[in-house]
Amino acid sequence: MSTSNLVRIPPFTYIHILDNNSTITRIEIGPATYVKKENETIVLGPKQMIRLKPRTYCIIQDPIVFVDGKPAIIEFSDPNEPSKKLKTYKNRFGDREIRTAEKWQDPFPLYPGEILIGQIESLQVIQKDKSLKLRAVRDFFDEDFKVERKAGDQWVRIGPFTYGPRIEEKIVETISAQVIKPNTALLLQAEQNMVDVYGNERKAGEQWLIRENGSYLPQVQERVLKTVQGRVLTDKKALQVKALSDFKDAYGIKRKAGEEWLVTNKMTQVHIQDVYEEIVREISVTALSGRQYCVVLNPYDLKTKANRYGARELRKGELTFFLQPDEYLEKGVQEIEVLGEDEALLLRANEDFEDKATSKKKLAGETWLIHGPCEYIPPVQVDIVQKRKKLPLDENEGIYVRDKNSGEVRIVKGVAYLLKADEELWEKELPTQVEILIAQQITGSAYIPPKINAKGELVYEQYQITGYIREKHKVVTYRAPHNTAVQLYDYKTKQSRVVFGPDLVLLGPDEHFTLVVLSAGKPKVEGVIRSLVLNLGPDFMSDIVIVETLDHARLQLQLSYNWHFNYDRNNKQANERLFSVKDFVGDACKSIASRVRGAVSAITFEDFHTKSSTIIRAAVFGKDKDDTIRNEYEFKTNGLVMTSVDIQSMEPVDVKTRESLEKSVTLAIDISTKAQEAASDHQAKRLKQESDAELERQELENQARIEEANKLSLIHI
């Protein structure tokens, strides 16, 4: 016997031997010494038996069948030798078996065909406040609960216990108890029709709350959605809640779908939102002091438990309250109206009622005043239209007051005035240009000066004085400067009046300023200067006139005129003619230019060049019957008087004429210069001859005196 065929099997070990002739595998368990035959092969082992410690288990795939504690044997004929019987173990193929230490205390081997799935596992201990959710994978009878289980059934086993696994069931999950703390609740949902812990029937998908504090272990048909936090309510905070469907709330009150109500700390200190509730908003307390009040719209009636829609309720302080659903403060919390001696309130009744203060009936729309000093809280039937105060007015200040009944507008000035109930301040509108000119007076200028654009042209632009805002209800005032006139036209009486400066102009309700639009520039351009005042002069203006002489010499004359207006302050009718000509500057310059062109066209250039001043003055002022030039000329239409005219410059327009004039002027200058030089030379020679003669005469006189002195000295000797 070969030692290689000798196999020693220690205790608690085993081997699997394959018979190559019959292809049957059998097991040999130690302790033993086994002699292997030629037709046999050891396919497994020696291998340790499986030992299960207490509270452990293992899973065996394709386990053999045991009968009375012994493996079941199957006998069948050998295909090669029918008379020979073969034996093998009976396996439950496709099945599994869970072997626990409780039933398999002794070590055991794996028989041919058996497979150990995984490792040896410890039994799962389910503690208190936990449960095991199980699902049946096949039909079986549950001996623990004495109930028949169908494949797909689910149930829970509540701890504490040690779970012994079964092939017929599968662990879905381990469920831990949910701890419900104070001021919280557990939101659950039914996964199928069931009966909850309170004995209430629940339908699949239905949700509800568990409010009791402590631990809660959900049932198998229950699913925990979330923990709902309660909202703490105080004396200053409440909740407006809306019902999503018909239900009975946590306070035992039946609610209808869409109903809204208020939850305050008088009902509960902490409110946990129910499944069928929606928190609309958080309401803060409304607190009124002793000097405050408010008007509540759609007040809630505690008797009828409903809002009085369209009604208004007055609430006075001291008071604290929460606004119920659909209640609103009309104008918020308002202060009591305190009126001084110079103040009053304009009131209007919004409905018929009897005034308790005066015991008089007020009609809707009626207005009246309540005068101070007093404190006033308007009832809900009264609206405060306006708080009025006396307006102190100087004798040069005023306001426009309109009577609501007649529509008449008048000026009130020089007093402290309080508007009556049927009066209101009237705003006077002015044209934009007039507004700008009144604002321009702040700068000290009576008119808006023009600007020069890129082309060198004068341009009139409108602009607003920064920071100036006219109070339209105040009487429009304008300071007319010295030696000026302002015309005002009353569109109601269709009459005008002229105010001479210096004076303060007060504009009546129906009066408007006459806008003075004048020409400016050289030559004159229309509409450049705009002003509210007319300058009465004396002043001057300049213009450029193009003339043509009899011999067709074109000249450009720059003329300057002195002027003033002829007027009488006491003659009202005569003064109105000052404004009869819209643009007196342009009209006068055009008239004078026409006269000058007519006069120059009748004479030659040579004559005009030598007598230009006389010709221009005669053309402008005219001549008397004795052919003498007048000293002034008056425009009868508006009283404008021209007192003098001056030729500032005269230039030929034609180039050749200008060159000829320049040559003649140069020649005249040369002749004059030479004449002055000859006269100076002659004067110098004459003065030299006179000085030489005087010197020679003086020498002769000195010589005679010397001779006379010598003669006297000889006589004495």
Coordinates of C-alpha atoms in Angstrom, one line a residue, residues 23-24 34 563 584:
T23 CA -19.2 10.0 -10.5
I24 CA -20.7 10.1 -7.0
Y34 CA -8.8 6.6 5.0
W563 CA -34.0 158.1 -27.1
F584 CA -40.5 149.7 -30.5

